[in-house]
Coordinates of C-alpha atoms in Angstrom, one line a residue:
Chain M
M1 CA -178.0 160.6 124.2
K2 CA -176.8 157.3 122.9
C3 CA -179.0 154.3 122.1
R4 CA -177.6 152.3 125.0
E5 CA -178.3 155.0 127.6
C6 CA -181.7 155.5 126.1
I7 CA -182.6 151.8 126.4
E8 CA -181.3 151.7 130.0
H9 CA -183.9 154.3 130.9
L10 CA -186.7 152.6 129.0
Y11 CA -188.9 151.5 131.8
E12 CA -188.2 154.5 134.0
Y13 CA -189.3 156.6 131.0
L14 CA -192.5 154.6 130.5
D15 CA -193.2 154.6 134.3
R16 CA -192.7 158.4 134.5
E17 CA -189.8 158.1 136.9
L18 CA -187.4 160.5 135.2
T19 CA -186.9 164.2 135.5
P20 CA -188.4 166.4 132.7
A21 CA -184.9 167.1 131.4
V22 CA -184.0 163.5 130.9
E23 CA -187.5 162.7 129.5
A24 CA -186.9 165.4 126.9
E25 CA -183.5 164.0 126.0
I26 CA -185.1 160.6 125.5
R27 CA -187.9 162.0 123.4
D28 CA -185.4 163.8 121.3
H29 CA -183.4 160.6 120.8
L30 CA -186.5 158.6 120.0
S31 CA -187.6 161.0 117.3
H32 CA -184.2 160.4 115.5
C33 CA -183.8 156.8 116.1
P34 CA -186.4 154.4 114.6
P35 CA -184.9 151.2 116.2
C36 CA -185.2 152.7 119.7
G37 CA -188.6 154.0 118.9
T38 CA -189.8 150.6 117.9
K39 CA -188.6 149.1 121.1
F40 CA -190.1 151.8 123.2
D41 CA -193.5 151.4 121.4
F42 CA -193.4 147.7 122.0
E43 CA -192.8 148.1 125.7
A44 CA -195.3 150.9 126.0
G45 CA -197.9 148.7 124.3
F46 CA -197.1 145.8 126.6
K47 CA -197.5 147.9 129.7
K48 CA -200.9 149.2 128.5
F49 CA -201.9 145.6 127.5
V50 CA -201.2 144.3 131.0
Q51 CA -203.1 147.1 132.7
A52 CA -206.1 146.6 130.4
R53 CA -206.2 142.9 131.1
T54 CA -205.9 143.1 134.8
R55 CA -207.9 146.0 136.1
A56 CA -211.4 144.7 135.4
Q57 CA -211.4 142.7 138.7
G58 CA -212.6 144.6 141.8
C59 CA -213.7 143.9 145.3
P60 CA -216.9 141.7 145.2
P61 CA -220.0 143.6 146.5
E62 CA -220.6 140.9 149.2
L63 CA -217.2 141.3 150.6
K64 CA -217.6 145.1 150.7
Q65 CA -220.9 144.6 152.6
R66 CA -219.2 142.2 155.0
I67 CA -216.4 144.7 155.7
L68 CA -218.8 147.6 156.2
R69 CA -220.8 145.5 158.7
E70 CA -217.6 144.5 160.6
L71 CA -216.3 148.0 160.6
F72 CA -219.4 150.0 161.5
D73 CA -221.6 147.3 162.9
E74 CA -224.3 148.0 160.3
Chain J
M1 CA -224.9 143.6 173.9
A2 CA -226.6 146.9 173.4
T3 CA -225.2 149.0 170.6
Q4 CA -224.3 152.5 171.7
A5 CA -225.2 155.5 169.6
P6 CA -222.2 156.8 167.6
T7 CA -220.6 159.9 169.0
P8 CA -219.6 162.8 166.7
A9 CA -216.0 161.7 166.9
D10 CA -217.0 158.2 165.7
S11 CA -218.9 159.6 162.7
S12 CA -216.1 161.9 161.6
R13 CA -213.6 159.0 162.0
R14 CA -215.9 156.9 159.9
S15 CA -216.5 159.4 157.2
A16 CA -212.7 160.1 156.9
F17 CA -212.1 156.3 156.7
E18 CA -214.8 155.9 154.0
K19 CA -213.4 158.8 152.0
E20 CA -209.7 157.9 152.2
A21 CA -209.5 154.2 152.8
L22 CA -212.6 152.4 151.5
V23 CA -212.1 153.9 148.0
H24 CA -209.1 151.6 147.7
L25 CA -211.0 148.4 148.2
D26 CA -210.8 147.4 144.6
A27 CA -207.0 147.8 144.5
L28 CA -206.6 146.0 147.8
Y29 CA -208.7 143.1 146.5
R30 CA -206.7 142.9 143.2
V31 CA -203.4 142.8 145.0
G32 CA -204.7 140.4 147.7
L33 CA -205.9 138.0 145.0
R34 CA -202.6 138.0 143.3
L35 CA -200.7 137.5 146.5
T36 CA -202.8 134.7 147.9
G37 CA -203.8 133.1 144.6
N38 CA -207.3 132.3 145.7
A39 CA -210.5 134.2 146.3
A40 CA -211.3 132.9 149.8
D41 CA -208.0 133.9 151.2
A42 CA -208.1 137.2 149.4
D43 CA -211.5 137.9 151.0
D44 CA -210.1 137.3 154.5
L45 CA -206.9 139.1 153.8
V46 CA -208.7 142.2 152.6
Q47 CA -211.2 142.1 155.4
E48 CA -208.4 141.8 158.0
T49 CA -206.5 144.6 156.4
M50 CA -209.5 146.9 156.6
L51 CA -210.1 146.1 160.3
K52 CA -206.4 146.6 161.2
A53 CA -206.4 149.9 159.2
Y54 CA -209.5 151.2 160.9
R55 CA -208.1 150.3 164.3
S56 CA -204.9 152.1 163.6
W57 CA -206.5 154.9 161.6
D58 CA -205.1 157.5 164.1
Q59 CA -201.6 156.6 162.9
Y60 CA -202.5 157.5 159.3
Q61 CA -201.8 161.1 158.4
P62 CA -204.8 162.5 156.5
G63 CA -204.1 163.5 152.9
T64 CA -200.9 161.4 152.6
N65 CA -200.8 158.2 150.6
A66 CA -203.6 156.1 151.9
K67 CA -203.3 153.5 149.2
G68 CA -199.7 152.9 150.0
W69 CA -200.4 152.7 153.7
L70 CA -203.2 150.2 153.2
L71 CA -201.2 148.1 150.8
T72 CA -198.3 148.0 153.3
I73 CA -200.7 146.6 156.0
L74 CA -202.1 144.1 153.4
R75 CA -198.7 142.8 152.4
N76 CA -197.5 142.5 156.0
S77 CA -200.6 140.6 157.0
F78 CA -200.1 138.4 154.0
I79 CA -196.5 137.6 154.9
N80 CA -197.2 137.0 158.6
E81 CA -200.4 135.0 158.3
Y82 CA -201.1 133.7 154.8
R83 CA -197.9 133.1 152.9
R84 CA -196.9 130.0 154.8
R85 CA -200.1 128.1 154.0
T86 CA -201.1 129.5 150.6
R87 CA -197.9 129.8 148.7
H88 CA -194.4 128.5 149.3
P89 CA -191.7 131.1 149.7
E90 CA -189.2 131.3 146.9
T91 CA -186.3 129.0 146.8
V92 CA -184.7 130.8 143.9
D93 CA -182.8 134.1 144.1
V94 CA -185.0 136.2 141.8
D95 CA -182.3 138.9 141.5
T96 CA -180.1 136.5 139.5
I97 CA -182.7 135.3 137.0
E98 CA -181.6 136.1 133.5
P99 CA -184.1 138.2 131.5
F100 CA -185.8 136.8 128.4
A101 CA -185.8 138.9 125.2
V102 CA -189.1 138.5 123.5
F103 CA -188.7 141.7 121.6
Q104 CA -185.7 140.4 119.7
D105 CA -187.6 137.2 118.8
I106 CA -190.6 138.9 117.2
Q107 CA -188.7 141.5 115.2
E108 CA -189.4 139.9 111.8
E109 CA -193.0 138.8 112.5
D110 CA -194.7 141.2 114.7
P111 CA -192.4 144.0 116.1
Q112 CA -195.4 145.8 117.7
G113 CA -196.4 142.8 119.7
A114 CA -200.0 142.9 118.2
F115 CA -200.3 139.2 119.1
F116 CA -200.6 140.1 122.7
D117 CA -204.1 141.5 122.0
K118 CA -205.4 138.0 121.3
I119 CA -204.5 136.9 124.9
V120 CA -207.5 137.1 127.2
D121 CA -207.7 138.5 130.8
D122 CA -207.6 135.1 132.6
E123 CA -204.5 134.0 130.7
V124 CA -202.6 137.2 131.7
L125 CA -203.6 136.8 135.3
R126 CA -202.5 133.2 135.2
A127 CA -199.1 134.3 133.8
I128 CA -198.8 136.9 136.5
D129 CA -199.6 134.2 139.1
G130 CA -196.9 132.0 137.7
L131 CA -194.2 134.6 138.4
P132 CA -192.0 134.2 141.5
E133 CA -193.6 136.2 144.3
A134 CA -191.0 139.0 144.4
F135 CA -191.7 139.6 140.7
R136 CA -195.4 139.2 141.0
E137 CA -195.9 141.7 143.7
T138 CA -193.6 144.3 141.9
V139 CA -195.4 143.9 138.6
V140 CA -198.9 144.1 140.2
L141 CA -198.1 147.2 142.2
S142 CA -196.5 148.9 139.2
D143 CA -198.4 147.8 136.1
V144 CA -201.8 147.0 137.6
E145 CA -202.0 149.6 140.4
G146 CA -199.7 152.3 138.9
M147 CA -197.7 152.9 142.1
S148 CA -194.4 154.8 141.8
Y149 CA -191.0 153.1 142.4
Q150 CA -190.7 154.9 145.7
E151 CA -194.1 153.8 146.8
I152 CA -193.4 150.2 145.8
G153 CA -190.1 150.3 147.6
K154 CA -191.8 151.5 150.8
I155 CA -194.5 148.8 150.6
L156 CA -192.1 146.0 149.9
G157 CA -189.3 147.3 152.1
I158 CA -186.7 147.3 149.4
P159 CA -184.5 150.1 147.8
V160 CA -185.8 151.8 144.7
G161 CA -182.9 150.3 142.7
T162 CA -184.1 146.8 143.6
V163 CA -187.7 147.8 142.5
K164 CA -186.2 148.9 139.2
S165 CA -184.3 145.7 138.5
R166 CA -187.1 143.4 139.7
L167 CA -189.6 145.3 137.5
F168 CA -187.3 144.9 134.6
R169 CA -186.9 141.1 135.1
A170 CA -190.5 140.6 136.0
R171 CA -191.8 142.3 132.8
Q172 CA -189.4 140.3 130.7
M173 CA -190.4 137.1 132.3
L174 CA -194.1 137.9 132.0
Q175 CA -193.5 138.7 128.3
G176 CA -191.7 135.4 127.9
K177 CA -194.6 133.5 129.5
L178 CA -197.2 135.2 127.4
Y179 CA -195.1 134.8 124.3
D180 CA -194.8 131.1 124.8
Y181 CA -198.5 130.9 125.4
A182 CA -199.2 132.8 122.1
V183 CA -196.8 130.6 120.2
G184 CA -198.4 127.5 121.7
N185 CA -201.8 128.7 120.6
G186 CA -200.7 129.7 117.1
Y187 CA -201.2 133.4 117.6
I188 CA -197.7 133.9 116.4
K189 CA -195.3 131.5 114.7
G190 CA -192.3 132.5 116.9
R191 CA -188.7 131.9 116.1
K192 CA -187.7 128.4 115.0
P193 CA -185.7 126.6 117.7

């Protein structure tokens, strides 16, 4: 696999959208190509960062209570 | 009005709904908040979504993707009832927005993007809120909620190829916003103009 093709699949790879065979090809390319490896690491880090910064928020308990009352007339 | 005692059918419906639908309240709230942009509308949107879902619970096939089913209801409700008054529909064609390239800019100084770690939750959420709606919903469903391209395409009613290209542009734009913020706050020097 060439760098260009590898980079084209970057997000699909990080999002686990590829077949195991293509994933393996990419892993193989990354192990031999430090520039692609750096780019993949950067994007993987960014994806983790966004998730870590945005998942703390959840449904407020008062809203949950209100919904339960509405649904089940509690 | 006198409340009638629940029948066995009621309680099995209720327990199925609790087990399969109510467990996704946090996800619905997070997505609702990013779509509407304010807590009061997000509250109403999520509540309405749950009521609609419970009413049409018979249309849901047990054991299939409840989260996707609920998010589809939430997004349709948002478009039909909230979008007009909370946010203005896009006037730009998001599919023609040129991507930024933060990665190239930080090669010398911080190739791993460690500066991102200095940016707090609120700032990241603000940056997401500043994305065009089509980007915002794609990035939230993928990066925040971990949905697959196929699930996202189903929820948004767009082909998987469009999910892919929007996600690419959305992430690049989000990086660009956070990078500008980091440069502005001195977390990173950035490339000289």
